[in-house]
PDB file of C-alpha atoms in Angstrom:
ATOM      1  CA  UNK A  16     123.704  81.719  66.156  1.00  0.00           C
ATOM      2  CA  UNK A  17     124.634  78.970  68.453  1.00  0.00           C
ATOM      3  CA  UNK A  18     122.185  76.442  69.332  1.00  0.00           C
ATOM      4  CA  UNK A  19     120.378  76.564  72.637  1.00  0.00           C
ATOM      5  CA  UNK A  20     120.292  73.423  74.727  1.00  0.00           C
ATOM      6  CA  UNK A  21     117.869  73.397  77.292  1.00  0.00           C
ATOM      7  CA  UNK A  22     119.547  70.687  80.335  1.00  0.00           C
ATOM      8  CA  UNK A  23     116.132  70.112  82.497  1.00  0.00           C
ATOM      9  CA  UNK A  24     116.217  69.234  85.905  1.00  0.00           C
ATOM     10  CA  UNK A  25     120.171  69.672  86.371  1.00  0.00           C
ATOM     11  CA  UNK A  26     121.680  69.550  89.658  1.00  0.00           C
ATOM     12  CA  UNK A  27     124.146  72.518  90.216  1.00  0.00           C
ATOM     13  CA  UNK A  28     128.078  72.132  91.411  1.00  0.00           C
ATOM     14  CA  UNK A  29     130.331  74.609  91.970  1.00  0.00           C
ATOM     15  CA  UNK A  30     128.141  77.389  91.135  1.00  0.00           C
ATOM     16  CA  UNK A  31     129.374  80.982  90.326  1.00  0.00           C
ATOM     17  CA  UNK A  32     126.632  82.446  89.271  1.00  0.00           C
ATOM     18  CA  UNK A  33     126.184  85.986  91.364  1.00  0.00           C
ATOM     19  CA  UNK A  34     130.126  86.939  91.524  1.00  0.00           C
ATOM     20  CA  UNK A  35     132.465  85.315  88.997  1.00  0.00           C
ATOM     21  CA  UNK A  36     134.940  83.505  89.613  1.00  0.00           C
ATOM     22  CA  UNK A  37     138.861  84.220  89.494  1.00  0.00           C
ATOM     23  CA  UNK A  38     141.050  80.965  88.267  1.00  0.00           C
ATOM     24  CA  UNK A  39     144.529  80.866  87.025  1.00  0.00           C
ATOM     25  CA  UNK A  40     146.015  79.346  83.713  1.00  0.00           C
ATOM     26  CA  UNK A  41     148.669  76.722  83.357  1.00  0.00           C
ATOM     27  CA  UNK A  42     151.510  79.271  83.662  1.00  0.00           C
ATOM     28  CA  UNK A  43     149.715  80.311  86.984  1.00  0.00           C
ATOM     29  CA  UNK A  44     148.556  83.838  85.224  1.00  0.00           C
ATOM     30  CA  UNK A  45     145.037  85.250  86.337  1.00  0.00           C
ATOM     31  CA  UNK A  46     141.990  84.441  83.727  1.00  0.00           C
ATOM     32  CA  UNK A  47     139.680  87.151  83.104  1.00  0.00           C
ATOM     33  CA  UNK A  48     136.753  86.366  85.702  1.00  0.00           C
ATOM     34  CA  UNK A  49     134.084  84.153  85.180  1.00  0.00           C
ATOM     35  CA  UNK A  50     130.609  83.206  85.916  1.00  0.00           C
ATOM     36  CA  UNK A  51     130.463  79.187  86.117  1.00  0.00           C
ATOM     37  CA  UNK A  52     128.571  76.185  87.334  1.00  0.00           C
ATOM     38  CA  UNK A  53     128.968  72.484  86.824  1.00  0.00           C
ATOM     39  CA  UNK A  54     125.473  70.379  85.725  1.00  0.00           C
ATOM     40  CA  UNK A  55     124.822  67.426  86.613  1.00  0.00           C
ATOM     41  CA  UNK A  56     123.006  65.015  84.454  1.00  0.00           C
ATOM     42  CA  UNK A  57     121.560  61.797  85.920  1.00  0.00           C
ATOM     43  CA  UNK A  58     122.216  58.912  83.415  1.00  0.00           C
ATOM     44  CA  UNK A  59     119.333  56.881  84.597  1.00  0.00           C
ATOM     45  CA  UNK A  60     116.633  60.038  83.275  1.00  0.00           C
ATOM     46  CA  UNK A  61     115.992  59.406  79.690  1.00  0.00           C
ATOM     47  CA  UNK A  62     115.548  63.181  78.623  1.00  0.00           C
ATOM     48  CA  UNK A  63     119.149  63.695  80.563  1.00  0.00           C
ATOM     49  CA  UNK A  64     120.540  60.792  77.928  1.00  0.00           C
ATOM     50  CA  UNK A  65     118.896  62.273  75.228  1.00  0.00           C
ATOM     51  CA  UNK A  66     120.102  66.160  75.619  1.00  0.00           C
ATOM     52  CA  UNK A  67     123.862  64.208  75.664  1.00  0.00           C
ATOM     53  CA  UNK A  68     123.409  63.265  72.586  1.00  0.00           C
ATOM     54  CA  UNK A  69     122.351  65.613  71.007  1.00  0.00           C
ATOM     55  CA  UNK A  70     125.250  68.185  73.162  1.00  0.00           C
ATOM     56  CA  UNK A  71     127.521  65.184  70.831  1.00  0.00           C
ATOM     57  CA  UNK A  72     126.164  65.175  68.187  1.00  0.00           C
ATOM     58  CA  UNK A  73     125.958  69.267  67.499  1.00  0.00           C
ATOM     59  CA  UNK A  74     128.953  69.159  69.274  1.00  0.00           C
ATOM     60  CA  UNK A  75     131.042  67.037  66.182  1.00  0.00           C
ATOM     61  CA  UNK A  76     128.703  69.241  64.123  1.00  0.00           C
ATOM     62  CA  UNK A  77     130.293  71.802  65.147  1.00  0.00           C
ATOM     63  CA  UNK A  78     133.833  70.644  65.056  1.00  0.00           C
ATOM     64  CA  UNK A  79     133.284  69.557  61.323  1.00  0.00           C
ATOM     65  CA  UNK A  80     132.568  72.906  60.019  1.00  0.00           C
ATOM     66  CA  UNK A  81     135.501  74.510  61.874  1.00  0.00           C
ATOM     67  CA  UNK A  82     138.347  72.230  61.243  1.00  0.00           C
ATOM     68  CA  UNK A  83     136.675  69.694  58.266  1.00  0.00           C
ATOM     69  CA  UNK A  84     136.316  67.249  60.258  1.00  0.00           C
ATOM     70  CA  UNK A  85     135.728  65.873  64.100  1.00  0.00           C
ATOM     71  CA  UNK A  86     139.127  65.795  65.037  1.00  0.00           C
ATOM     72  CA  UNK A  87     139.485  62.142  66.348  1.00  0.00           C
ATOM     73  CA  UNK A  88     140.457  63.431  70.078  1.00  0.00           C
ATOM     74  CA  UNK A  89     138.042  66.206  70.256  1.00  0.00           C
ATOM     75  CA  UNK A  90     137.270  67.843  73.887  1.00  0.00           C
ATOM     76  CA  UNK A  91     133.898  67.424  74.506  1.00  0.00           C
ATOM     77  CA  UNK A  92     131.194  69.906  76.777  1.00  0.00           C
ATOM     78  CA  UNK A  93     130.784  67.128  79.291  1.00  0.00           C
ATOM     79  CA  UNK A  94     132.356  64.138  80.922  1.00  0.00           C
ATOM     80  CA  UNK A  95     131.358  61.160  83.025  1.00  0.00           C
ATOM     81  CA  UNK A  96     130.667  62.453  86.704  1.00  0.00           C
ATOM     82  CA  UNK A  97     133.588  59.545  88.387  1.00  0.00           C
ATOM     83  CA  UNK A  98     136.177  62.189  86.488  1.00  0.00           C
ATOM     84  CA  UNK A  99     134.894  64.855  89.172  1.00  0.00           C
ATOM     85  CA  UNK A 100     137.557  63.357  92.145  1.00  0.00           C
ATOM     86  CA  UNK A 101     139.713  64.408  94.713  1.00  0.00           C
ATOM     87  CA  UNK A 102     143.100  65.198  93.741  1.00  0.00           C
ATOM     88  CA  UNK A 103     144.425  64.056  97.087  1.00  0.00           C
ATOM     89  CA  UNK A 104     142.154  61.362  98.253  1.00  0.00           C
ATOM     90  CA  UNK A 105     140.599  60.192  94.488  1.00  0.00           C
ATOM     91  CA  UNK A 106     137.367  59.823  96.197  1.00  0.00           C
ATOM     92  CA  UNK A 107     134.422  60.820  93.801  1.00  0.00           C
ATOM     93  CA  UNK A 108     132.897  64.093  94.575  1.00  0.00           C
ATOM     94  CA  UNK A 109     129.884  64.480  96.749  1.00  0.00           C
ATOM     95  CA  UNK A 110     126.961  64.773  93.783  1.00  0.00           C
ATOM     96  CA  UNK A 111     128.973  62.478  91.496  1.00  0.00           C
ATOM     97  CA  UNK A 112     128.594  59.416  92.926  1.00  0.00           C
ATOM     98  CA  UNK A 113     125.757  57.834  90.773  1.00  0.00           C
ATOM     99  CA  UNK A 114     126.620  57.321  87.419  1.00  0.00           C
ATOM    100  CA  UNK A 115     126.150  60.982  85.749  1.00  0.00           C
ATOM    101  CA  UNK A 116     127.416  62.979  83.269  1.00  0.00           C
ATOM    102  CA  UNK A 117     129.148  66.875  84.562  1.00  0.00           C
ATOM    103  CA  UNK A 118     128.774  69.845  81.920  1.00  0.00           C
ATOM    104  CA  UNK A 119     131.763  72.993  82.756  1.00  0.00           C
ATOM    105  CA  UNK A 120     129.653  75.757  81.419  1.00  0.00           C
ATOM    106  CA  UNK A 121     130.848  79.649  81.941  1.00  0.00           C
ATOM    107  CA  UNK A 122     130.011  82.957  80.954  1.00  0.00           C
ATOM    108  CA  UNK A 123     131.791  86.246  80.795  1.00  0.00           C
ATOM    109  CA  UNK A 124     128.989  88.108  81.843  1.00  0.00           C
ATOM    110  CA  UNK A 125     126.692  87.573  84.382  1.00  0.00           C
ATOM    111  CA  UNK A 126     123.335  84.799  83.676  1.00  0.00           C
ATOM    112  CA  UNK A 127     120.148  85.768  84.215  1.00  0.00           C
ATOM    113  CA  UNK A 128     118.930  83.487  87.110  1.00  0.00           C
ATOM    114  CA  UNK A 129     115.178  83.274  87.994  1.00  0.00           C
ATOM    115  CA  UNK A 130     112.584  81.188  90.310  1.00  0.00           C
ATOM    116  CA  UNK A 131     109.957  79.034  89.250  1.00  0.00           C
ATOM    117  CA  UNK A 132     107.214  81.762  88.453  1.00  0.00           C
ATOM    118  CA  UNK A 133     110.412  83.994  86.485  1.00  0.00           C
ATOM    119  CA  UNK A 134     110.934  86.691  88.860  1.00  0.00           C
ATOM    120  CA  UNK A 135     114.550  87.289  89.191  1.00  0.00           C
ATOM    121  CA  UNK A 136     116.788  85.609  92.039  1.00  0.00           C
ATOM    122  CA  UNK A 137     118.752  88.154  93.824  1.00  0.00           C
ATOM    123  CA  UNK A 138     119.880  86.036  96.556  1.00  0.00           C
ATOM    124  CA  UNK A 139     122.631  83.598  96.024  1.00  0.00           C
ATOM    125  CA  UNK A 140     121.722  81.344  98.778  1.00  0.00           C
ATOM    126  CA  UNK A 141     118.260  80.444  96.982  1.00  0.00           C
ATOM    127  CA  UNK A 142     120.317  78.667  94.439  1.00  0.00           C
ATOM    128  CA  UNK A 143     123.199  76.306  95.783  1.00  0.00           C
ATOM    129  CA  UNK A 144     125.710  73.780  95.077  1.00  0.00           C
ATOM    130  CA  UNK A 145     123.018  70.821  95.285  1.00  0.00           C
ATOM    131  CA  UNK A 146     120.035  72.514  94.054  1.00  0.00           C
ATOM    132  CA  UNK A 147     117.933  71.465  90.982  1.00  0.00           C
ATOM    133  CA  UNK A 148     117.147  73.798  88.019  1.00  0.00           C
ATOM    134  CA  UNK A 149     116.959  73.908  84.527  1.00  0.00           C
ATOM    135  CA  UNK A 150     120.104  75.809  82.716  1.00  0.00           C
ATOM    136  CA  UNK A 151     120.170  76.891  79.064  1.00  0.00           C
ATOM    137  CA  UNK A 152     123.666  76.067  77.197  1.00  0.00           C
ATOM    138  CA  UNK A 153     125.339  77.111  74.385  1.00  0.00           C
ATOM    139  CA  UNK A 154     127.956  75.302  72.318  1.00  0.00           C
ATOM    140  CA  UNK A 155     131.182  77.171  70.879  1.00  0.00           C
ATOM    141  CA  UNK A 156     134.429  75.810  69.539  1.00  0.00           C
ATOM    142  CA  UNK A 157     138.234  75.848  70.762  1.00  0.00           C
ATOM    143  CA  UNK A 158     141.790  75.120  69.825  1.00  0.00           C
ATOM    144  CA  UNK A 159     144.384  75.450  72.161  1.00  0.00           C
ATOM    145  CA  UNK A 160     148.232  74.369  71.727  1.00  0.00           C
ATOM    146  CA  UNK A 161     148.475  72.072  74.527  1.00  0.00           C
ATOM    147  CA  UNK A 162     144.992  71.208  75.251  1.00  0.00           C
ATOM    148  CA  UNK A 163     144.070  70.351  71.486  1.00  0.00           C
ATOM    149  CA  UNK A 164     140.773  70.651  70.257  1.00  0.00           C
ATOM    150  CA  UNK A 165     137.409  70.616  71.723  1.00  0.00           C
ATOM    151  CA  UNK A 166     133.825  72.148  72.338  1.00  0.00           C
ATOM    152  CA  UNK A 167     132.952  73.803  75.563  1.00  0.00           C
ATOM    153  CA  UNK A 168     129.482  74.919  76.790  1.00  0.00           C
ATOM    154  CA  UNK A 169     128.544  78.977  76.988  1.00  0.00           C
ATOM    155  CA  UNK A 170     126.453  79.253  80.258  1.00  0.00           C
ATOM    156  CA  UNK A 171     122.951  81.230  79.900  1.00  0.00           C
ATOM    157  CA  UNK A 172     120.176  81.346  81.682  1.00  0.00           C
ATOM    158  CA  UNK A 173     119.354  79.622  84.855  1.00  0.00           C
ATOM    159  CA  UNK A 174     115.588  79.055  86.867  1.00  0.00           C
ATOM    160  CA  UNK A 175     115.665  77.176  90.094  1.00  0.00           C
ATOM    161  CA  UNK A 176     113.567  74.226  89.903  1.00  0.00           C
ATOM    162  CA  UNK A 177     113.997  72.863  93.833  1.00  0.00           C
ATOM    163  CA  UNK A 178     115.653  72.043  96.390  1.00  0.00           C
ATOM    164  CA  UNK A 179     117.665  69.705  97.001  1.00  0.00           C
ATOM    165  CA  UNK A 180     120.444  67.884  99.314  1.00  0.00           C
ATOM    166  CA  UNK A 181     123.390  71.218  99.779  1.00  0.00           C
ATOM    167  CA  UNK A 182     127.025  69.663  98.521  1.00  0.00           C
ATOM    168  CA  UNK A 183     129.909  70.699 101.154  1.00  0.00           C
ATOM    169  CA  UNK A 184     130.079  70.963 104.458  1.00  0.00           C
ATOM    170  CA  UNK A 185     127.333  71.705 106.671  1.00  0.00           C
ATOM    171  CA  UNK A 186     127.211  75.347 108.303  1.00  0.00           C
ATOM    172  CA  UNK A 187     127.741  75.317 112.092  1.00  0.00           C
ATOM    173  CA  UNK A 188     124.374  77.742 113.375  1.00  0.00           C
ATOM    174  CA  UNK A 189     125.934  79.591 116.203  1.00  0.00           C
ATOM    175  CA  UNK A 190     122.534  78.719 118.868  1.00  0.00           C
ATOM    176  CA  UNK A 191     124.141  75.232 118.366  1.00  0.00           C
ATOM    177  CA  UNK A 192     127.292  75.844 119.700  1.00  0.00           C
ATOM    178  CA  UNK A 193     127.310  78.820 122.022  1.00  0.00           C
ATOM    179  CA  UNK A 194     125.181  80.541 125.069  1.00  0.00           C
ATOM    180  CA  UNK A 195     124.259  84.190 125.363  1.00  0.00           C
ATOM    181  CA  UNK A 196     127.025  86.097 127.455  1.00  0.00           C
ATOM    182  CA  UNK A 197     125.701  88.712 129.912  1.00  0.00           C
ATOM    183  CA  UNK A 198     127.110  92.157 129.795  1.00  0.00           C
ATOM    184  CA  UNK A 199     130.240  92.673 131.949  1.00  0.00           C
ATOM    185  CA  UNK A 200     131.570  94.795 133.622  1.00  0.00           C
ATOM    186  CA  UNK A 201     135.382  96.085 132.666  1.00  0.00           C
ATOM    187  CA  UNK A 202     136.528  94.741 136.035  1.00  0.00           C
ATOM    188  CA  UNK A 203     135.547  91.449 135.392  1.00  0.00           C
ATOM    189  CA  UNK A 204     137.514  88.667 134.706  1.00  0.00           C
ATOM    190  CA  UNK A 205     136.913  86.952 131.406  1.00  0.00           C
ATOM    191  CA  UNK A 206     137.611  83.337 131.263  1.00  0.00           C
ATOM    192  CA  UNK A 207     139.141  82.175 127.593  1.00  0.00           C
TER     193      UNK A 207
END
């Protein structure tokens, strides 16, 4: 059994964790859907340095018993968070900005995801791209003939930990932007 990694106080990206998500491969074929979320690891927080080294160091662990050795270009679970840019503008992505470290991690079936006191979350908008919470991750091994070799993280379980500043765009309310309209009458004119 794989090893369980508990990342505390990880900031959530891109998270997929009530409906999967539905990505294509490089020959532009469907995957099978996925649940997902990027975590973010501050590299200023001392436990966030120490669970990346130890991800690393099961991680080569891991790669040693499958191949014999570490392959010397192996894939890891995470990468520095200036990697997570804009493919048109190369501008760092909002969340990424300090020096951090992102972790992909997916599932094929659906995480359990829970509040502080462990009842279950049912709504997704409790927990957001921007949110803190602590994730559980699992290690497993790959080899792929174009991508190489490498170790990717299993997504389990997630509990929201707080709040926090929401990634993306802000929502327009519609009280900010529009007035009540009175009934009318069919024989009214309606200005658009």
């Amino acid at each position: 059994m794989a090893k369980k990694f508990v990342l505390k106080g990880a900031r959530l990206a891109y998270p997929f964790l009530f409906k999967p998500r539905v990505s294509k491969n490089e020959a532009g074929v469907e995957k099978e859907p996925e649940y997902a979320a990027v975590l973010i690891l501050d590299k200023a927080n001392k436990a966030h340095t120490a669970v990346i080294a130890e991800i690393e160091a099961e991680a080569k662990k891991m790669a040693a018993e499958k191949w014999g050795k570490a392959p010397a270009k192996l894939k890891m679970p995470f990468r520095d968070g200036d990697t997570y840019s804009d493919d048109e503008t190369g501008e760092i992505k909002k969340g990424f900005e300090k020096p951090c470290w992102g972790i992909n991690a997916k599932c094929q079936s659906k995480p359990d995801v829970v509040h502080r006191d462990m009842s279950p979350i049912t709504d997704p908008n409790v927990v957001y791209g921007g949110c803190y919470c602590n994730v559980v991750v699992q290690l497993y091994p790959w080899e792929h003939k174009t991508n190489g070799k490498g170790v990717s993280a299993n997504l389990g379980a997630v509990q929201f930990v707080k709040d926090g500043e929401r990634f993306g765009r802000e929502q327009v309310k519609a009280a900010d932007v529009f007035e009540a309209i009175e009934e009318e009458d069919e024989d009214d004119d309606i200005n658009i």
